[in-house]
Short mmCIF file of C-alpha atoms in Angstrom, two decimals:
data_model
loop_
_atom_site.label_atom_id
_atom_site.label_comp_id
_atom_site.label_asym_id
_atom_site.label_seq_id
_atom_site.Cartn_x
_atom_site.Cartn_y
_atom_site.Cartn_z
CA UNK A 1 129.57 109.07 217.81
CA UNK A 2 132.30 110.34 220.60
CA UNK A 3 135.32 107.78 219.74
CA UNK A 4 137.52 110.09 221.80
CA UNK A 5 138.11 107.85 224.60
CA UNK A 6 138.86 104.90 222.56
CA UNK A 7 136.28 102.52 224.42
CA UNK A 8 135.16 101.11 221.38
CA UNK A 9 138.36 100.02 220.26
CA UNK A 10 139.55 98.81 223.62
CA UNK A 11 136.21 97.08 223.57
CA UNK A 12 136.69 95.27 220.17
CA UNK A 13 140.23 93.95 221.02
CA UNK A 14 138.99 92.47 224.34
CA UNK A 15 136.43 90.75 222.35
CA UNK A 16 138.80 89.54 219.26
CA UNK A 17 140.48 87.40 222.34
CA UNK A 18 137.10 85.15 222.03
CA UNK A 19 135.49 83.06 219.40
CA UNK A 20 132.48 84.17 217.10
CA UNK A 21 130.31 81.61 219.12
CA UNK A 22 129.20 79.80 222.30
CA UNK A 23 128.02 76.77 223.62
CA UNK A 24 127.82 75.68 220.25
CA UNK A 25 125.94 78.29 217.72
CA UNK A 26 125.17 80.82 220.25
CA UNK A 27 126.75 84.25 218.61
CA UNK A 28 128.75 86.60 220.50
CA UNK A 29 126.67 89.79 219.61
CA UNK A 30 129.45 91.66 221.88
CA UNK A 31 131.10 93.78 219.24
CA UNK A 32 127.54 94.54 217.65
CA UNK A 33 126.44 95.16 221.34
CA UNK A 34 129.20 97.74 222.32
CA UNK A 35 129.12 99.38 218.84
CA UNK A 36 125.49 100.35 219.52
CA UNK A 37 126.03 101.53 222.99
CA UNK A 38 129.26 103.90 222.11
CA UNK A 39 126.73 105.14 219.26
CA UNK A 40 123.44 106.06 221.32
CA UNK A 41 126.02 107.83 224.54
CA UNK A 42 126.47 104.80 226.82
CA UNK A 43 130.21 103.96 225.82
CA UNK A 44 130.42 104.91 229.97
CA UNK A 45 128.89 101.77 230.49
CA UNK A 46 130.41 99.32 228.21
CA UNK A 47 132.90 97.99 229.90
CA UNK A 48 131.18 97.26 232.55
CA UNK A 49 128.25 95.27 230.02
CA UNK A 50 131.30 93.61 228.69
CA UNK A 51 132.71 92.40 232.02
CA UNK A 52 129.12 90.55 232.50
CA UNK A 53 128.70 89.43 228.88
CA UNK A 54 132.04 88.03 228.55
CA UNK A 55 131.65 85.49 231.39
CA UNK A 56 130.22 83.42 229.07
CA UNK A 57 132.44 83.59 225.85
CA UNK A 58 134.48 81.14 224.83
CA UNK A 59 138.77 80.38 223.29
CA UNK A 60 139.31 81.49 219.83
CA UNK A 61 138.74 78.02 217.96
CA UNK A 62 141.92 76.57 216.97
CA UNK A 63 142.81 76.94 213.46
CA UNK A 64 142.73 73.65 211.11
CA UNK A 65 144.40 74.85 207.62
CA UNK A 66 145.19 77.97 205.80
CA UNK A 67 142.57 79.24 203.81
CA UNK A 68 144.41 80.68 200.30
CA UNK A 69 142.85 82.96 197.01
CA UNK A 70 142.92 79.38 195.11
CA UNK A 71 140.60 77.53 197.73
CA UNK A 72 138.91 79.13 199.65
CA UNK A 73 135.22 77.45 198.45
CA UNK A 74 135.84 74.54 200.11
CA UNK A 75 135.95 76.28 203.14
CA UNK A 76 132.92 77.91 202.70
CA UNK A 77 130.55 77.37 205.04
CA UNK A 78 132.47 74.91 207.68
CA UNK A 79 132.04 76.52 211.05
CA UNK A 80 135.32 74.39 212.21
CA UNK A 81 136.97 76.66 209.87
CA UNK A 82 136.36 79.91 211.23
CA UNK A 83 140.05 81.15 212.66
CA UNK A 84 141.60 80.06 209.20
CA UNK A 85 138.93 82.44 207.84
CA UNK A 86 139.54 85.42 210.37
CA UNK A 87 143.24 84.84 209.21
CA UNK A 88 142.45 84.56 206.18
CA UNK A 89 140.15 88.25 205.94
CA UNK A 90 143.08 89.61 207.97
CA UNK A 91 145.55 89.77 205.43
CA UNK A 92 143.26 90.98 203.02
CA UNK A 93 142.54 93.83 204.95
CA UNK A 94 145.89 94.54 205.67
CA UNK A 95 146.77 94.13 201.86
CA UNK A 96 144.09 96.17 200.19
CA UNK A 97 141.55 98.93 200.99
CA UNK A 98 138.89 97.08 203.17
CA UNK A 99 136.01 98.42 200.66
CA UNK A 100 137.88 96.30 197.79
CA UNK A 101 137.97 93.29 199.94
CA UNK A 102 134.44 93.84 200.79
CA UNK A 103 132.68 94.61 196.97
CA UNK A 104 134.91 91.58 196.31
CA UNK A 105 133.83 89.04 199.30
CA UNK A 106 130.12 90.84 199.22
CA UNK A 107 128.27 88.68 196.73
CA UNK A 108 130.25 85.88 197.19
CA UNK A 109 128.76 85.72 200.25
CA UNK A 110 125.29 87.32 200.18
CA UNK A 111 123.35 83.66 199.40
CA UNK A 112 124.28 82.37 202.70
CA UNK A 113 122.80 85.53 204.35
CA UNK A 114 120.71 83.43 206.59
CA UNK A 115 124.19 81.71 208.00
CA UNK A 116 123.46 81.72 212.12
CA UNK A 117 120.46 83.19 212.04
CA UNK A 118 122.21 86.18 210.03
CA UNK A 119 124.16 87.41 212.69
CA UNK A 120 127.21 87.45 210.55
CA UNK A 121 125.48 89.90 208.25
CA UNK A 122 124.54 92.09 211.46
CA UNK A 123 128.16 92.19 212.77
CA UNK A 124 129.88 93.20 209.06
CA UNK A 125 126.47 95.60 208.79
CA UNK A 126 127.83 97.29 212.99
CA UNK A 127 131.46 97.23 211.75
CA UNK A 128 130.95 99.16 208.30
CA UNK A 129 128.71 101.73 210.24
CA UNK A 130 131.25 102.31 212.29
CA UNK A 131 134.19 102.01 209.40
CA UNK A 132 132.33 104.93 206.82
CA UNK A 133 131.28 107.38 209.65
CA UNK A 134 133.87 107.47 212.18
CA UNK A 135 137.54 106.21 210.51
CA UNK A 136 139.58 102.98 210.04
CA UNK A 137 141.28 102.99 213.25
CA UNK A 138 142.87 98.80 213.44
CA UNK A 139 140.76 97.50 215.99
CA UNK A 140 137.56 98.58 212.99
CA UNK A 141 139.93 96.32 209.88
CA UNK A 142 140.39 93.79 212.22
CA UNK A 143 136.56 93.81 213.54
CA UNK A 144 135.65 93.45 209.58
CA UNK A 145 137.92 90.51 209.30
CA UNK A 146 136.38 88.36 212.28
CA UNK A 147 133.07 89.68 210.75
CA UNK A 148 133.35 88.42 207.22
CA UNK A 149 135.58 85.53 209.13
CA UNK A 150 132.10 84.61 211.01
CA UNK A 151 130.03 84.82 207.79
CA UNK A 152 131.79 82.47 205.21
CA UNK A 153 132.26 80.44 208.00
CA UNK A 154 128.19 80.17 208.45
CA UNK A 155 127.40 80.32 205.22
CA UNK A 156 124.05 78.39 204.48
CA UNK A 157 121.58 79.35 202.06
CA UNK A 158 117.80 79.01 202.04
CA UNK A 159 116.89 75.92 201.34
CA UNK A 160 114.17 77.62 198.31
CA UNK A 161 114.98 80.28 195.71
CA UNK A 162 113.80 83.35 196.54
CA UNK A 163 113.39 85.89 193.21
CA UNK A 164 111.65 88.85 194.14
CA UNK A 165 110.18 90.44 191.38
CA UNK A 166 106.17 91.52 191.99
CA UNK A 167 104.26 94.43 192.97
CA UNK A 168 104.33 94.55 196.82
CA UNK A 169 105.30 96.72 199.35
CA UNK A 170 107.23 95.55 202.47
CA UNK A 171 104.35 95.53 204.54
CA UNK A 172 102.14 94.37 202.38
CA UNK A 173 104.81 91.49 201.52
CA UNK A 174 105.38 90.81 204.81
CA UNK A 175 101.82 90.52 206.10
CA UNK A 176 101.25 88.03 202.62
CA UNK A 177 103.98 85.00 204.11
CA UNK A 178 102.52 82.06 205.98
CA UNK A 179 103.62 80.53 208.53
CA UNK A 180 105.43 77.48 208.96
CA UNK A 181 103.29 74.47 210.77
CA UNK A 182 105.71 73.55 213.45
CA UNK A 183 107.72 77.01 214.83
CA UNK A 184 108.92 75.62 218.12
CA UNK A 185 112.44 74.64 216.30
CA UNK A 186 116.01 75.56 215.86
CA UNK A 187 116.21 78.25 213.12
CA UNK A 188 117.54 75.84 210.66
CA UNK A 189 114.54 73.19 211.51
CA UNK A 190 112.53 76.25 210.90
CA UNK A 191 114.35 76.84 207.79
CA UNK A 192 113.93 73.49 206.46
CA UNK A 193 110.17 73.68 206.34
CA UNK A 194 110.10 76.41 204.00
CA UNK A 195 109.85 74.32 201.08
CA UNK A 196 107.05 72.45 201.73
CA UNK A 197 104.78 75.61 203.49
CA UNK A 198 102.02 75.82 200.64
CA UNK A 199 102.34 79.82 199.04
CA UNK A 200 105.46 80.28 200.64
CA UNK A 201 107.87 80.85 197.37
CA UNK A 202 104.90 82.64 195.66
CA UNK A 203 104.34 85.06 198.63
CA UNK A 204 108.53 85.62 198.87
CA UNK A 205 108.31 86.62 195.35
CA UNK A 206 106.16 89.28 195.44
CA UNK A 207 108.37 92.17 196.87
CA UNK A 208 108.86 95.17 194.49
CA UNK A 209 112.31 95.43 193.70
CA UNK A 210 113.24 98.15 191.71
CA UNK A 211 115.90 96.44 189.43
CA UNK A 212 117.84 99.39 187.86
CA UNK A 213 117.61 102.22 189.89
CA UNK A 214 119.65 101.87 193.08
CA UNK A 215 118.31 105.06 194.71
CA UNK A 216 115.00 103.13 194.33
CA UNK A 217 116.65 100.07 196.18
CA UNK A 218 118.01 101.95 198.80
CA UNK A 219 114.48 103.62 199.84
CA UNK A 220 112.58 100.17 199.45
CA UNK A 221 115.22 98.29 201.82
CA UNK A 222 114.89 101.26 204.01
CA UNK A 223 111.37 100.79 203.88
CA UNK A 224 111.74 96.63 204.59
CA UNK A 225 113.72 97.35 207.85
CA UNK A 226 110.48 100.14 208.92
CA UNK A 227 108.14 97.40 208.28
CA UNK A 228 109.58 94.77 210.05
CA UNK A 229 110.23 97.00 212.73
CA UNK A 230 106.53 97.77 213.34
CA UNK A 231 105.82 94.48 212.67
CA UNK A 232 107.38 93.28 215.52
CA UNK A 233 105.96 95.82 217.87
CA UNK A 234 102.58 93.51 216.79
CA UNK A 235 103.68 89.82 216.16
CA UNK A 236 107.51 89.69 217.42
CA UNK A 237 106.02 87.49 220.42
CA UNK A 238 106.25 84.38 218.25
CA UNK A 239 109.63 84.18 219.62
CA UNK A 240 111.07 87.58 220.68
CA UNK A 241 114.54 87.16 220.10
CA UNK A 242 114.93 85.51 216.85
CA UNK A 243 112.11 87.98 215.15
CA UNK A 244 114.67 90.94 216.34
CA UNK A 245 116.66 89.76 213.12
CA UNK A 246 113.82 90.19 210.66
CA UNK A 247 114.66 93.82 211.09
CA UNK A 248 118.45 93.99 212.26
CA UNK A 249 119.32 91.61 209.02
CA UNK A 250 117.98 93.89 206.37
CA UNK A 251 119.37 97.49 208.65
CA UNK A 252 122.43 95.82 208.38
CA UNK A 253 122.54 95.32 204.56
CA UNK A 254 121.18 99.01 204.55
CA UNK A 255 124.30 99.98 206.30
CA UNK A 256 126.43 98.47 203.82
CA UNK A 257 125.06 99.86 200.97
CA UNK A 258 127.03 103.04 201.06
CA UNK A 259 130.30 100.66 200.63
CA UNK A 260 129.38 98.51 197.87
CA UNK A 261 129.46 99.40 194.19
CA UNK A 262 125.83 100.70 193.35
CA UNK A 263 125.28 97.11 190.81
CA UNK A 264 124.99 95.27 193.87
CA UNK A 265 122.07 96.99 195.91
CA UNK A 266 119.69 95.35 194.09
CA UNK A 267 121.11 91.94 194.90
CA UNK A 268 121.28 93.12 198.50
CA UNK A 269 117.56 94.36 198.32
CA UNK A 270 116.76 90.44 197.60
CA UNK A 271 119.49 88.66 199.66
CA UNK A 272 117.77 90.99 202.57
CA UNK A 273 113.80 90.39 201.86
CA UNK A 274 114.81 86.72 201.89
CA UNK A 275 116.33 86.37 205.06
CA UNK A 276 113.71 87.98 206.63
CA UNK A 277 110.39 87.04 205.18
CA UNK A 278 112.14 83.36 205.96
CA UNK A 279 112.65 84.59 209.98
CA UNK A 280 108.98 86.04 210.08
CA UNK A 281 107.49 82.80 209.25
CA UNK A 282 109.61 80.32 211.08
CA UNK A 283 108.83 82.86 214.08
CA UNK A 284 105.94 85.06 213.28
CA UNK A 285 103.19 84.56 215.96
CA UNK A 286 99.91 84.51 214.32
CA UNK A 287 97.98 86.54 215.96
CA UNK A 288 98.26 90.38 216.97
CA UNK A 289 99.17 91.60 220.66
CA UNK A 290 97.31 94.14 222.34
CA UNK A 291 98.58 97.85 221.43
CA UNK A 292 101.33 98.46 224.04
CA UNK A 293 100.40 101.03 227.14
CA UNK A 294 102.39 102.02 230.12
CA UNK A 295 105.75 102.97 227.50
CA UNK A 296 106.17 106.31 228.81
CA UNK A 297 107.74 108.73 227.06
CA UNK A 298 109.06 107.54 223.32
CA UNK A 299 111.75 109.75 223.36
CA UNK A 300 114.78 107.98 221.49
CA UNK A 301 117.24 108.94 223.72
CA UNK A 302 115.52 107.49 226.42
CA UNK A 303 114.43 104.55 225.07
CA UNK A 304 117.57 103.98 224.00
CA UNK A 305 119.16 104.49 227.95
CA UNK A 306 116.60 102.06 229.01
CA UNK A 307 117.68 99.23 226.59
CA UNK A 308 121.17 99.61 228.18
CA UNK A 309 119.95 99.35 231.35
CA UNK A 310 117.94 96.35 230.61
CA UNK A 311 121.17 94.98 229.06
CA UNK A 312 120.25 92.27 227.08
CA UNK A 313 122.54 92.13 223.63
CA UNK A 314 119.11 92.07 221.29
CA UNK A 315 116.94 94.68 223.33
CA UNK A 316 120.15 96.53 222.27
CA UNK A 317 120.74 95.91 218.85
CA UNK A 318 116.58 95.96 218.26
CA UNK A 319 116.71 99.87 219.96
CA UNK A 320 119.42 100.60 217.67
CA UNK A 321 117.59 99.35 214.66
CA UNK A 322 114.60 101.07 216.02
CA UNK A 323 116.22 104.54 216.26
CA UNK A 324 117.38 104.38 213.06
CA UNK A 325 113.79 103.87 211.70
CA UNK A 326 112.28 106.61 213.74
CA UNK A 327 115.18 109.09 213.22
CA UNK A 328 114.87 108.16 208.90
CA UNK A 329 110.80 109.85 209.54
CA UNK A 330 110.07 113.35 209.74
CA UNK A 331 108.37 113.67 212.57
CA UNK A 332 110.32 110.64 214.41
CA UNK A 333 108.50 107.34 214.36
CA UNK A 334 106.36 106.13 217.31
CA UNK A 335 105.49 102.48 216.48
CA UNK A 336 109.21 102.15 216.14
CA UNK A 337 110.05 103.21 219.31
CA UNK A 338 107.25 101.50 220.95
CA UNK A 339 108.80 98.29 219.37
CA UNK A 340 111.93 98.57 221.00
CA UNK A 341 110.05 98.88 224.20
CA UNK A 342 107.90 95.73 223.25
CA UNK A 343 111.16 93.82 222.60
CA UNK A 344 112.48 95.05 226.51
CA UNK A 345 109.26 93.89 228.06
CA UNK A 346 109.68 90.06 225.91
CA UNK A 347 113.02 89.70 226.25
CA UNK A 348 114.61 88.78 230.06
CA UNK A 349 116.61 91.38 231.33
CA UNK A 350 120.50 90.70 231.73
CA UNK A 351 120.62 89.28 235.83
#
């Protein structure tokens, strides 16, 4: 990625002037958004994506109360406290080496993966990327601070235990989960009904995870995010927004991994499958679509050039999942690619 002209950064600090959220729970996916497009050769056009987007952002929330080493759980998970977290994650990361603060704050806050529809997860997941491959410029620390700010504040956890520990692949795992009976909710509504969908606990459970050999963790994750990403190409019509995170949640975590001490893939692995075998059903549609036609070319680059055109933050961050997926295969990966185009043609275009 060319971080020569500092747009990124300039981007990032225009964004830390805004809160996490909008109109309520809606996420600002900005600094995931701009990350992507400085990655994939369209940093000439994020500005100009961030002078739309940011119309509709909203005030830092005011702060309540300090948030200090000796107690900070009972701030965990209050969304009133999120500037006393971002405070809070900021002098950590001024104090110690950001991967410290981050195999520290990691599985503390892995159960509440699912935490606003896991976009917290997705932003730390954009930020680390960014952190391990291209430097630790201050506008990156202080991203990672509103990021892990924007998670503890969201914290929630499934409402069922989710212990992975049979035979199945991803996509066989995946295809296995039933639905919930009433999808036309709010995630956590959606959420809520996982308890009482008949199989649903047995069917989460039975994802291989390779306890005890992290190299073996890091291939199955890689091969959850692949799976959900073709999956969507078929079923991500249930609702074509919120299924983007059954694959963005778990690339994300795969992101990370590189950052964390090796005893905690495994945990990640699970933390991962959860959150999205719970998305797919609250939002999996039930039957099939039609095999796409009329893509064009799938070449990455430009499928990638027309998700910035279309402009909408989750054709975005889906494209950039998707690219990673194809670009992980041999011979590149055309029912990845072909589900970034499906999630262009469901999702509206930015007006």
């Amino acid at each position: 990625m060319d971080l020569s002209s500092g747009i990124l950064d300039e981007a990032l600090e225009r964004l830390h002037s805004s809160g996490p959220e909008f109109e309520g729970f809606l996420a600002n996916h900005g600094p995931m958004a701009v990350e992507a497009l400085v990655r994939h050769g369209q940093a000439d056009s994020v500005h100009r994506w961030l002078d739309q987007y940011a119309t509709k952002l909203e005030e830092v929330p005011s702060p309540q109360e300090a948030i200090s080493d000796a107690d900070w759980q009972a701030a965990l998970g209050d969304p009133r406290r999120v500037t006393d977290w971002t405070t809070y994650f900021s002098r950590l990361v001024a104090e110690r080496p950001w991967r410290d603060v981050l195999a520290e704050w990691w599985p503390r806050l892995l159960p509440g993966i699912a935490g606003a529809a896991t976009h917290p997860v997705i932003r730390v997941g954009h930020v680390v990327r960014t952190l391990l491959e291209d430097g630790e410029e201050a506008p990156r620390l202080a991203e990672l601070a509103h990021a892990l700010g924007y998670w503890a504040a969201r914290h929630t956890t499934l409402p069922v235990a989710v212990n992975p520990a049979g035979t199945a692949s991803p996509d066989e795992a995946l295809a296995a989960l039933p639905r919930i009976a009433d999808q036309q909710v709010l995630p956590l509504d959606g959420l809520a009904q996982l308890p009482g969908t008949p199989g649903w606990t047995a069917a989460a459970d039975a994802l291989r995870v390779p306890y005890g050999d992290p190299e073996a963790v890091r291939e199955q994750l890689a091969a959850l995010v692949r799976a959900a990403v073709h999956r969507y190409l078929d079923r991500g019509h249930g609702n074509g927004i919120l299924m983007v995170h059954t694959a963005t949640a778990p690339n994300a975590v795969l992101r990370t991994l590189p950052a964390l001490p090796r005893e905690l893939w495994a945990v990640s692995l699970g933390a991962a499958w959860a959150a999205s075998a719970a998305i797919t059903s609250v939002y999996g549609a039930a039957e099939a679509l039609p095999p796409l036609t009329g893509a064009g070319t799938l070449d990455p680059e430009d499928v990638f050039e027309r998700s910035a055109r279309h402009g909408d933050e989750h054709v975005i961050k889906m494209t950039d999942t998707a690219l990673d997926v194809a670009a992980s295969a041999v011979d590149g990966d055309d029912r990845a690619l072909a589900a970034a185009v499906r999630a262009q043609r469901l999702i509206s275009a930015v007006s």
